[in-house]
């Protein structure tokens, strides 16, 4: 429709089709909201042959996200008489809903002429089927159990046995229009769905405290069960938390548009009755931190710690280079690295994330946010954020994995309180081996230890410009893993690989690594490493 809401309210958006009389027609309307992002921005009524087929239709309410296609089915009986052999489809802005924009949208339309049970397209119209008679006349809320928005609505008489009816006639009309001034989403398609509060309460037994599996800055995390046994993690906001609506919205906007093997997946969200709730895939092995210290869980072997660090590095590298814009996580730490049932690392908690600087910018000026012990000191001093701030935080994570101690421990002597400062001092004095996890003593190859410690040290350099990119960090960790495998197997790496590793060093280019990492997880590290140092287009 037009840009003037007053004009729009005085007219219908109408299509008229010539059809045969005395038949029931299935009218399928296709929708894909490409402009709006929130519920009640564009709401309209749907009329078929001057009867209300759908009141207050809201595409975003049906799909829970922008750019998600859906369709709605309606049945209409057309009588045979003067002036009745036409099928009208009309849309009109809904005044009752008081939407933000008084407008209507339709992306496609199909009309199916219904036959009878013996396939006769000229047979009389039968009684309505039970399926159609019981169909709801209004939209339902999406749920865990069903993500489909394909609902059938009844208008007038409908042909029997619609569930098994065949298509005899299809008439398609496409109506695609875009309004100027409404920008698209920064990160593209995809989307997590809105979930009703009653289903979340059911999944958590009304937020039973015995199901709490963690507590963070946003609030408590519950283990829930849906769809007859599927496990999920449900994060419920704490009203007194420092993290609030902004972090909640950022998490949804970021995670609902990003998909990567090493990023946690957001299933859905709920904002109802003052509650802010996020629902994720369940991570069976919890956080990386709880497998390093302050728990009674068995210590992880060094090779597994390396693989987890590599997985997290892949996730961060994807954020920095694989999305449409650079995304800076801003809160990289061991409690935000989750482990699934296969020990695959997933970066989580995007509530503090920021879009990185544009091409012509060197940084983003913003208030300092993050976790003490992991904060980039340059960002803290200058309030200038770059992706190298994530690199610094990840360097702390690397030393945490090596030393199995907290990033900050006030109970220790002053010079040892900060793990980053203490590890760097020990590294410079050549005594880093004295502070590593005692469980790893004698189990780390000397060359692997050297490469890993060197990588962590580079991440913690004072000036961001001197730190390696996340891609280079990932490359070095892959090499460290190969050195560890060589140590454990007793088989030296080939001279060719060693020479190339020495030649490439920290300057290797990894522009395509984020895409490649999805395809290489199932290969040996030798195969992966050979691809990293011999990049071949594919």
Coordinates of C-alpha atoms in Angstrom, one line a residue:
X1 CA 0.0 0.0 0.0
X2 CA 1.0 3.6 0.0
X3 CA 3.1 5.6 2.5
X4 CA 0.1 7.6 3.8
X5 CA -1.6 5.8 6.6
X6 CA -4.8 7.9 6.2
X7 CA -5.1 6.9 2.6
X8 CA -4.4 3.3 3.4
X9 CA -7.2 3.2 5.9
X10 CA -9.7 4.3 3.2
X11 CA -8.9 1.5 0.7
X12 CA -8.4 -2.2 0.5
X13 CA -5.6 -4.0 -1.2
X14 CA -7.7 -6.3 -3.4
X15 CA -7.3 -9.1 -6.0
X16 CA -10.2 -10.4 -8.1
X17 CA -10.1 -13.8 -9.8
X18 CA -12.6 -15.4 -12.2
X19 CA -13.5 -18.9 -11.0
X20 CA -16.1 -21.6 -11.7
X21 CA -19.2 -21.6 -9.5
X22 CA -20.5 -24.3 -7.1
X23 CA -17.0 -25.2 -6.0
X24 CA -14.9 -24.9 -2.9
X25 CA -11.5 -23.2 -3.3
X26 CA -8.5 -23.5 -1.0
X27 CA -6.9 -20.1 -0.9
X28 CA -3.3 -20.1 0.2
X29 CA -1.7 -16.8 1.2
X30 CA 2.1 -16.6 1.4
X31 CA 3.8 -14.1 3.7
X32 CA 7.4 -13.2 4.4
X33 CA 7.9 -10.0 6.4
X34 CA 11.0 -8.3 5.0
X35 CA 10.6 -4.9 6.6
X36 CA 9.3 -5.2 10.2
X37 CA 11.0 -6.8 13.1
X38 CA 8.6 -6.5 16.0
X39 CA 5.0 -7.6 16.8
X40 CA 2.3 -5.1 16.2
X41 CA 4.3 -3.0 13.7
X42 CA 2.1 -4.1 10.7
X43 CA -1.3 -5.6 11.5
X44 CA -4.1 -6.1 9.0
X45 CA -7.4 -7.9 8.4
X46 CA -7.9 -10.5 5.6
X47 CA -11.2 -10.8 3.7
X48 CA -12.2 -13.4 1.2
X49 CA -15.4 -12.8 -0.7
X50 CA -16.4 -10.1 1.8
X51 CA -16.1 -12.4 4.7
X52 CA -13.5 -11.9 7.5
X53 CA -11.0 -14.7 7.0
X54 CA -8.5 -13.4 9.6
X55 CA -8.7 -10.5 11.9
X56 CA -5.5 -8.7 13.1
X57 CA -3.1 -10.7 11.0
X58 CA 0.5 -10.1 12.1
X59 CA 3.3 -11.9 10.2
X60 CA 5.9 -11.3 12.8
X61 CA 3.6 -12.8 15.5
X62 CA 3.2 -15.9 13.3
X63 CA 6.9 -16.4 12.5
X64 CA 8.6 -14.7 15.5
X65 CA 11.3 -13.3 13.3
X66 CA 11.9 -11.2 10.2
X67 CA 12.5 -12.8 6.8
X68 CA 10.9 -16.1 7.8
X69 CA 8.4 -17.4 5.1
X70 CA 5.0 -18.8 6.2
X71 CA 1.6 -19.4 4.6
X72 CA -2.0 -19.5 5.7
X73 CA -4.8 -21.6 4.2
X74 CA -8.5 -20.7 3.9
X75 CA -11.4 -22.3 2.2
X76 CA -14.2 -20.5 0.4
X77 CA -17.3 -21.7 -1.4
X78 CA -18.3 -19.8 -4.6
X79 CA -21.9 -20.1 -5.6
X80 CA -23.1 -20.2 -9.2
X81 CA -25.1 -17.0 -10.0
X82 CA -24.9 -13.6 -11.6
X83 CA -21.9 -11.8 -10.3
X84 CA -20.9 -14.6 -7.9
X85 CA -18.3 -16.4 -10.1
X86 CA -15.5 -14.3 -8.8
X87 CA -13.2 -14.8 -5.9
X88 CA -12.1 -11.7 -4.0
X89 CA -9.1 -11.5 -1.7
X90 CA -8.7 -8.2 0.2
X91 CA -6.4 -6.9 2.9
X92 CA -7.0 -3.8 5.1
X93 CA -5.0 -2.3 7.9
X94 CA -6.4 -3.2 11.3
X95 CA -7.4 -0.2 13.3
X96 CA -8.4 -2.2 16.3
X97 CA -4.8 -3.4 16.8
X98 CA -3.4 0.1 16.7
X99 CA -0.2 -1.0 14.9
X100 CA 2.8 1.2 14.4
X101 CA 2.2 1.2 10.6
X102 CA -1.2 1.1 9.0
X103 CA -0.3 -1.1 6.1
X104 CA -0.8 -4.6 4.6
X105 CA 1.5 -7.1 3.0
X106 CA 1.1 -10.2 0.8
X107 CA 3.9 -11.9 -0.9
X108 CA 2.2 -14.7 -2.9
X109 CA -1.2 -16.2 -3.5
X110 CA -2.4 -19.6 -4.7
X111 CA -6.0 -20.8 -5.4
X112 CA -6.8 -24.5 -5.5
X113 CA -10.0 -25.9 -6.9
X114 CA -11.1 -28.8 -4.7
X115 CA -12.3 -32.1 -6.1
X116 CA -14.5 -34.7 -4.4
X117 CA -13.5 -38.0 -2.9
X118 CA -13.6 -39.7 -6.4
X119 CA -11.6 -37.0 -8.1
X120 CA -14.5 -35.4 -9.8
X121 CA -14.0 -31.6 -10.3
X122 CA -17.6 -31.2 -11.4
X123 CA -19.2 -32.9 -8.4
X124 CA -21.5 -31.2 -5.8
X125 CA -20.1 -29.6 -2.7
X126 CA -20.1 -31.9 0.3
X127 CA -20.5 -31.2 4.0
X128 CA -17.6 -29.6 5.8
X129 CA -15.0 -32.1 7.1
X130 CA -14.4 -32.5 10.8
X131 CA -10.9 -31.2 10.3
X132 CA -12.1 -27.9 8.9
X133 CA -15.0 -27.6 11.3
X134 CA -12.7 -27.8 14.2
X135 CA -10.0 -25.5 12.7
X136 CA -9.3 -22.4 14.8
X137 CA -10.4 -19.0 13.5
X138 CA -7.5 -17.2 15.2
X139 CA -3.7 -17.6 15.3
X140 CA -2.1 -19.7 18.0
X141 CA 1.1 -19.0 19.8
X142 CA 4.1 -21.0 18.6
X143 CA 5.3 -23.7 20.9
X144 CA 8.1 -26.1 21.6
X145 CA 6.0 -28.9 20.2
X146 CA 5.1 -27.3 16.8
X147 CA 6.9 -24.7 14.9
X148 CA 4.6 -24.8 11.9
X149 CA 2.3 -21.9 11.2
X150 CA 0.3 -23.8 8.6
X151 CA -3.2 -23.6 10.0
X152 CA -6.5 -24.1 8.1
X153 CA -9.4 -21.7 8.5
X154 CA -13.0 -22.1 7.5
X155 CA -15.0 -19.7 5.4
X156 CA -18.4 -20.7 4.2
X157 CA -18.9 -24.3 3.0
X158 CA -15.8 -26.4 2.5
X159 CA -15.1 -29.6 0.6
X160 CA -15.0 -32.8 2.5
X161 CA -11.7 -34.7 3.0
X162 CA -9.5 -31.6 2.5
X163 CA -6.6 -33.5 4.1
X164 CA -6.5 -35.8 1.1
X165 CA -7.7 -33.4 -1.6
X166 CA -5.7 -33.1 -4.8
X167 CA -4.8 -29.9 -6.6
X168 CA -6.6 -29.3 -9.9
X169 CA -5.9 -25.6 -10.4
X170 CA -3.3 -23.2 -9.1
X171 CA -3.3 -19.5 -9.8
X172 CA -0.3 -17.7 -8.4
X173 CA 0.0 -14.0 -7.9
X174 CA 3.1 -12.5 -6.4
X175 CA 3.0 -9.1 -4.7
X176 CA 6.4 -8.0 -3.5
X177 CA 7.0 -4.5 -2.4
X178 CA 9.5 -2.7 -0.2
X179 CA 9.2 0.6 1.5
X180 CA 12.0 3.1 1.4
X181 CA 13.4 4.2 4.7
X182 CA 13.1 0.8 6.4
X183 CA 16.5 -0.8 6.7
X184 CA 17.2 -4.5 6.7
X185 CA 18.7 -6.4 9.6
X186 CA 22.4 -6.2 9.9
X187 CA 23.1 -9.9 10.2
X188 CA 20.8 -11.5 7.7
X189 CA 18.2 -14.2 7.9
X190 CA 17.3 -16.9 10.4
X191 CA 15.7 -16.4 13.7
X192 CA 14.8 -17.8 17.1
X193 CA 11.1 -18.2 18.0
X194 CA 9.0 -16.6 20.7
X195 CA 7.9 -19.1 23.3
X196 CA 5.0 -18.8 25.7
X197 CA 5.7 -18.5 29.4
X198 CA 3.4 -21.4 30.3
X199 CA 5.5 -23.8 28.3
X200 CA 8.7 -22.6 29.8
X201 CA 7.2 -23.1 33.3
X202 CA 6.2 -26.6 32.3
X203 CA 9.7 -27.4 31.0
X204 CA 11.2 -26.3 34.3
X205 CA 8.5 -27.5 36.6
X206 CA 7.7 -23.9 37.4
X207 CA 11.3 -23.0 37.8
X208 CA 12.1 -25.7 40.3
X209 CA 15.3 -24.8 42.2
X210 CA 16.5 -28.4 42.0
X211 CA 16.9 -27.9 38.2
X212 CA 19.2 -24.9 38.5
X213 CA 22.5 -25.8 36.7
X214 CA 24.2 -22.4 36.9
X215 CA 24.0 -18.7 37.9
X216 CA 25.5 -15.9 35.9
X217 CA 25.3 -12.1 35.5
X218 CA 21.9 -12.4 33.8
X219 CA 20.3 -14.8 36.2
X220 CA 19.8 -18.4 36.9
X221 CA 20.1 -21.2 34.3
X222 CA 17.7 -24.1 34.5
X223 CA 17.8 -27.5 32.9
X224 CA 14.5 -28.1 31.2
X225 CA 12.8 -30.9 29.2
X226 CA 10.6 -30.4 26.2
X227 CA 9.1 -32.4 23.3
X228 CA 8.9 -35.6 25.5
X229 CA 12.6 -35.6 26.5
X230 CA 14.6 -33.0 24.6
X231 CA 16.9 -31.2 27.0
X232 CA 17.3 -27.5 26.9
X233 CA 19.0 -24.8 29.0
X234 CA 16.7 -22.0 30.1
X235 CA 18.2 -18.7 31.3
X236 CA 15.9 -16.6 33.4
X237 CA 16.7 -13.0 34.2
X238 CA 17.1 -11.7 37.7
X239 CA 15.3 -8.4 38.2
X240 CA 18.2 -7.2 40.5
X241 CA 20.8 -8.1 37.9
X242 CA 23.0 -5.5 36.3
X243 CA 22.2 -7.0 33.0
X244 CA 18.8 -6.1 31.7
X245 CA 16.7 -5.4 28.7
X246 CA 19.6 -4.2 26.5
X247 CA 21.6 -7.4 27.1
X248 CA 18.5 -9.5 26.6
X249 CA 17.8 -7.9 23.2
X250 CA 21.4 -8.0 22.1
X251 CA 21.6 -11.7 22.9
X252 CA 18.5 -12.4 20.7
X253 CA 19.6 -10.1 17.9
X254 CA 23.1 -11.7 17.7
X255 CA 22.4 -15.4 18.3
X256 CA 19.2 -15.6 16.2
X257 CA 21.2 -14.5 13.2
X258 CA 24.4 -16.5 13.7
X259 CA 24.9 -20.2 13.1
X260 CA 28.2 -21.9 13.7
X261 CA 29.4 -25.2 15.1
X262 CA 31.3 -23.4 17.8
X263 CA 28.6 -20.9 18.9
X264 CA 25.8 -21.9 21.3
X265 CA 22.4 -22.1 19.5
X266 CA 19.5 -20.0 20.7
X267 CA 16.2 -21.9 20.4
X268 CA 13.8 -19.3 21.6
X269 CA 13.0 -16.5 24.0
X270 CA 10.1 -15.2 26.1
X271 CA 9.3 -11.7 27.3
X272 CA 6.0 -12.0 29.2
X273 CA 4.7 -10.8 32.5
X274 CA 7.9 -9.0 33.3
X275 CA 10.0 -12.2 32.6
X276 CA 13.0 -12.2 30.2
X277 CA 13.9 -15.7 29.3
X278 CA 16.3 -17.3 26.8
X279 CA 16.2 -20.9 25.7
X280 CA 19.3 -22.7 24.4
X281 CA 20.5 -26.1 23.4
X282 CA 21.5 -28.0 26.5
X283 CA 25.3 -28.3 27.0
X284 CA 25.8 -31.6 28.8
X285 CA 29.3 -30.9 30.1
X286 CA 28.7 -27.4 31.3
X287 CA 31.4 -24.7 31.3
X288 CA 35.1 -25.1 30.6
X289 CA 35.8 -23.5 34.0
X290 CA 34.1 -26.3 36.0
X291 CA 36.5 -28.8 34.4
X292 CA 39.6 -26.8 35.4
X293 CA 39.2 -25.9 39.1
X294 CA 36.8 -25.4 42.0
X295 CA 34.9 -28.7 41.2
X296 CA 35.2 -32.3 42.0
X297 CA 35.2 -33.3 38.3
X298 CA 38.2 -35.2 36.9
X299 CA 40.8 -33.0 35.3
X300 CA 40.8 -32.8 31.5
X301 CA 43.8 -34.2 29.7
X302 CA 46.0 -31.6 28.0
X303 CA 45.1 -32.7 24.5
X304 CA 41.4 -32.3 25.3
X305 CA 42.0 -28.8 26.7
X306 CA 43.9 -27.9 23.6
X307 CA 41.0 -29.1 21.4
X308 CA 38.5 -27.1 23.5
X309 CA 40.6 -23.9 23.1
X310 CA 40.8 -24.5 19.4
X311 CA 37.0 -24.8 19.2
X312 CA 36.5 -21.6 21.1
X313 CA 39.1 -19.9 18.9
X314 CA 37.1 -21.0 15.8
X315 CA 33.9 -19.5 17.2
X316 CA 35.6 -16.2 18.0
X317 CA 37.4 -16.1 14.6
X318 CA 34.0 -16.6 12.9
X319 CA 32.6 -13.7 14.9
X320 CA 35.5 -11.4 13.9
X321 CA 35.6 -12.4 10.2
X322 CA 32.7 -14.7 9.2
X323 CA 29.6 -12.6 9.8
X324 CA 28.5 -9.7 7.6
X325 CA 30.1 -7.3 10.1
X326 CA 32.8 -7.8 12.7
X327 CA 31.2 -8.8 16.0
X328 CA 33.2 -8.3 19.2
X329 CA 32.1 -10.6 22.0
X330 CA 33.4 -8.4 24.9
X331 CA 33.0 -11.1 27.6
X332 CA 35.3 -14.0 26.6
X333 CA 36.0 -16.2 29.7
X334 CA 36.0 -19.8 30.7
X335 CA 32.4 -19.7 32.0
X336 CA 31.3 -18.5 28.6
X337 CA 32.8 -21.5 26.8
X338 CA 30.3 -24.3 27.0
X339 CA 30.9 -28.0 26.2
X340 CA 28.3 -30.2 24.6
X341 CA 27.9 -34.0 25.0
X342 CA 30.8 -34.5 22.5
X343 CA 33.0 -32.0 24.3
X344 CA 32.7 -29.6 21.4
X345 CA 33.4 -26.0 22.6
X346 CA 30.7 -23.4 22.1
X347 CA 31.1 -19.7 22.7
X348 CA 28.1 -18.3 24.7
X349 CA 26.6 -15.2 26.3
X350 CA 26.4 -12.5 23.7
X351 CA 24.6 -9.9 25.9
X352 CA 27.6 -7.5 25.9
X353 CA 28.5 -8.1 22.3
X354 CA 29.1 -5.1 20.0
X355 CA 29.3 -4.6 16.2
X356 CA 32.9 -3.9 15.4
X357 CA 34.4 -0.8 13.7
X358 CA 33.5 -0.1 10.0
X359 CA 36.1 -0.2 7.3
X360 CA 37.1 3.4 7.7
X361 CA 37.3 3.1 11.5
X362 CA 40.0 1.7 13.8
X363 CA 37.8 1.2 16.9
X364 CA 34.4 1.6 18.5
X365 CA 34.2 4.1 21.3
X366 CA 32.0 2.6 24.1
X367 CA 31.7 2.3 27.8
X368 CA 33.9 -0.4 29.3
X369 CA 32.0 -3.6 30.0
X370 CA 33.3 -7.1 30.6
X371 CA 34.7 -9.3 33.4
X372 CA 37.6 -8.3 35.7
X373 CA 40.6 -10.4 35.1
X374 CA 39.8 -10.7 31.4
X375 CA 39.5 -7.0 30.5
X376 CA 41.8 -5.6 27.9
X377 CA 43.8 -2.9 29.7
X378 CA 44.0 -0.8 26.6
X379 CA 40.2 -0.9 26.2
X380 CA 39.9 -0.1 29.9
X381 CA 42.1 2.9 29.7
X382 CA 40.9 4.4 26.4
X383 CA 37.4 3.1 26.1
X384 CA 38.2 2.1 22.5
X385 CA 37.0 -1.4 21.6
X386 CA 38.5 -3.6 18.8
X387 CA 38.5 -7.3 18.1
X388 CA 41.9 -7.4 19.7
X389 CA 40.1 -6.9 23.1
X390 CA 38.6 -10.4 22.6
X391 CA 42.1 -11.6 21.7
X392 CA 43.4 -10.4 25.1
X393 CA 40.6 -12.0 27.0
X394 CA 41.2 -15.3 25.1
X395 CA 44.9 -15.1 26.1
X396 CA 43.7 -15.2 29.8
X397 CA 41.6 -18.2 28.9
X398 CA 44.6 -20.0 27.5
X399 CA 46.6 -19.5 30.7
X400 CA 43.6 -20.5 32.7
X401 CA 43.5 -23.8 30.7
X402 CA 47.2 -24.3 31.3
X403 CA 47.4 -23.4 35.0
X404 CA 43.9 -24.4 36.2
X405 CA 43.4 -21.4 38.3
X406 CA 41.1 -18.3 38.3
X407 CA 41.8 -15.2 36.3
X408 CA 41.7 -13.3 39.6
X409 CA 42.4 -14.8 43.0
X410 CA 42.6 -12.2 45.8
X411 CA 43.7 -14.8 48.4
X412 CA 47.1 -15.1 46.7
X413 CA 50.1 -12.8 47.2
X414 CA 49.7 -9.4 45.4
X415 CA 51.9 -10.2 42.5
X416 CA 50.0 -13.5 41.9
X417 CA 46.4 -12.1 42.1
X418 CA 46.1 -11.5 38.4
X419 CA 46.7 -14.7 36.3
X420 CA 47.6 -12.6 33.3
X421 CA 50.3 -10.6 35.1
X422 CA 51.7 -13.6 37.0
X423 CA 51.8 -15.9 34.0
X424 CA 53.6 -13.2 31.9
X425 CA 56.2 -12.7 34.7
X426 CA 56.8 -16.4 34.9
X427 CA 57.0 -16.7 31.2
X428 CA 59.6 -13.9 31.0
X429 CA 61.7 -15.5 33.8
X430 CA 61.5 -18.9 32.1
X431 CA 59.7 -20.6 35.0
X432 CA 56.2 -20.9 33.6
X433 CA 56.3 -24.7 34.1
X434 CA 56.3 -24.0 37.9
X435 CA 52.7 -22.7 37.8
X436 CA 51.0 -25.0 35.4
X437 CA 48.3 -27.5 36.6
X438 CA 50.1 -30.2 38.6
X439 CA 47.8 -32.7 36.9
X440 CA 49.6 -31.9 33.6
X441 CA 53.2 -32.4 34.9
X442 CA 55.2 -34.5 32.4
X443 CA 52.2 -34.8 30.1
X444 CA 52.8 -31.8 27.8
X445 CA 55.3 -32.0 25.0
X446 CA 58.1 -29.4 25.4
X447 CA 57.6 -28.0 21.9
X448 CA 53.8 -27.9 22.4
X449 CA 54.3 -26.1 25.7
X450 CA 56.6 -23.5 24.0
X451 CA 54.2 -22.8 21.2
X452 CA 51.1 -22.6 23.4
X453 CA 52.8 -20.3 26.0
X454 CA 54.2 -18.1 23.2
X455 CA 50.7 -17.8 21.7
X456 CA 49.1 -16.9 25.0
X457 CA 51.9 -14.3 25.7
X458 CA 51.3 -12.7 22.3
X459 CA 47.6 -12.3 23.1
X460 CA 48.4 -10.4 26.3
X461 CA 50.6 -7.7 24.7
X462 CA 49.9 -4.2 26.0
X463 CA 49.0 -2.7 22.7
X464 CA 46.2 -4.3 20.6
X465 CA 48.0 -3.5 17.4
X466 CA 50.8 -5.9 18.4
X467 CA 48.5 -8.8 19.3
X468 CA 47.8 -11.5 16.7
X469 CA 44.5 -11.8 15.0
X470 CA 42.1 -14.5 16.2
X471 CA 42.9 -16.3 13.0
X472 CA 46.6 -16.4 13.8
X473 CA 45.9 -17.5 17.3
X474 CA 43.9 -20.4 15.9
X475 CA 46.6 -21.3 13.5
X476 CA 49.2 -21.5 16.3
X477 CA 46.9 -23.6 18.5
X478 CA 46.4 -26.0 15.6
X479 CA 50.1 -26.3 15.3
X480 CA 50.5 -26.8 19.1
X481 CA 48.0 -29.6 18.9
X482 CA 49.9 -31.3 16.2
X483 CA 53.1 -31.0 18.3
X484 CA 51.3 -32.6 21.2
X485 CA 50.0 -35.5 19.1
X486 CA 53.6 -36.0 17.9
X487 CA 54.8 -36.0 21.5
X488 CA 52.2 -38.6 22.5
X489 CA 52.7 -40.8 19.5
X490 CA 56.4 -40.6 19.5
X491 CA 56.3 -39.8 15.8
X492 CA 58.0 -36.6 14.7
X493 CA 56.1 -34.2 12.4
X494 CA 57.4 -34.1 8.9
X495 CA 60.2 -31.8 8.0
X496 CA 58.1 -30.2 5.3
X497 CA 55.3 -29.3 7.7
X498 CA 57.9 -28.0 10.3
X499 CA 59.6 -25.9 7.7
X500 CA 56.4 -24.4 6.5
X501 CA 55.3 -23.7 10.0
X502 CA 58.5 -21.9 10.7
X503 CA 58.2 -19.9 7.5
X504 CA 54.6 -18.9 8.0
X505 CA 54.7 -18.1 11.7
X506 CA 52.3 -15.5 13.0
X507 CA 51.9 -13.9 9.6
X508 CA 49.8 -16.6 8.0
X509 CA 46.7 -15.4 6.3
X510 CA 43.5 -17.0 7.4
X511 CA 40.8 -15.0 5.7
X512 CA 38.9 -18.2 4.7
X513 CA 39.4 -20.1 7.9
X514 CA 36.0 -19.4 9.4
X515 CA 34.3 -21.1 6.5
X516 CA 36.8 -23.9 6.3
X517 CA 36.6 -24.8 10.0
X518 CA 33.0 -26.1 9.5
X519 CA 34.3 -28.6 7.0
X520 CA 37.5 -29.8 8.8
X521 CA 36.3 -30.8 12.3
X522 CA 36.0 -34.4 11.3
X523 CA 39.5 -34.6 9.8
X524 CA 42.8 -35.3 11.5
X525 CA 44.8 -32.4 12.7
X526 CA 47.5 -33.2 10.2
X527 CA 45.0 -32.9 7.3
X528 CA 43.7 -29.6 8.8
X529 CA 47.1 -28.2 9.4
X530 CA 48.2 -29.0 5.9
X531 CA 45.2 -27.1 4.6
X532 CA 46.0 -24.1 6.8
X533 CA 49.5 -23.7 5.5
X534 CA 48.5 -24.6 1.9
X535 CA 45.3 -22.7 1.4
X536 CA 43.6 -23.9 -1.7
X537 CA 40.4 -22.3 -3.1
X538 CA 37.4 -24.6 -3.2

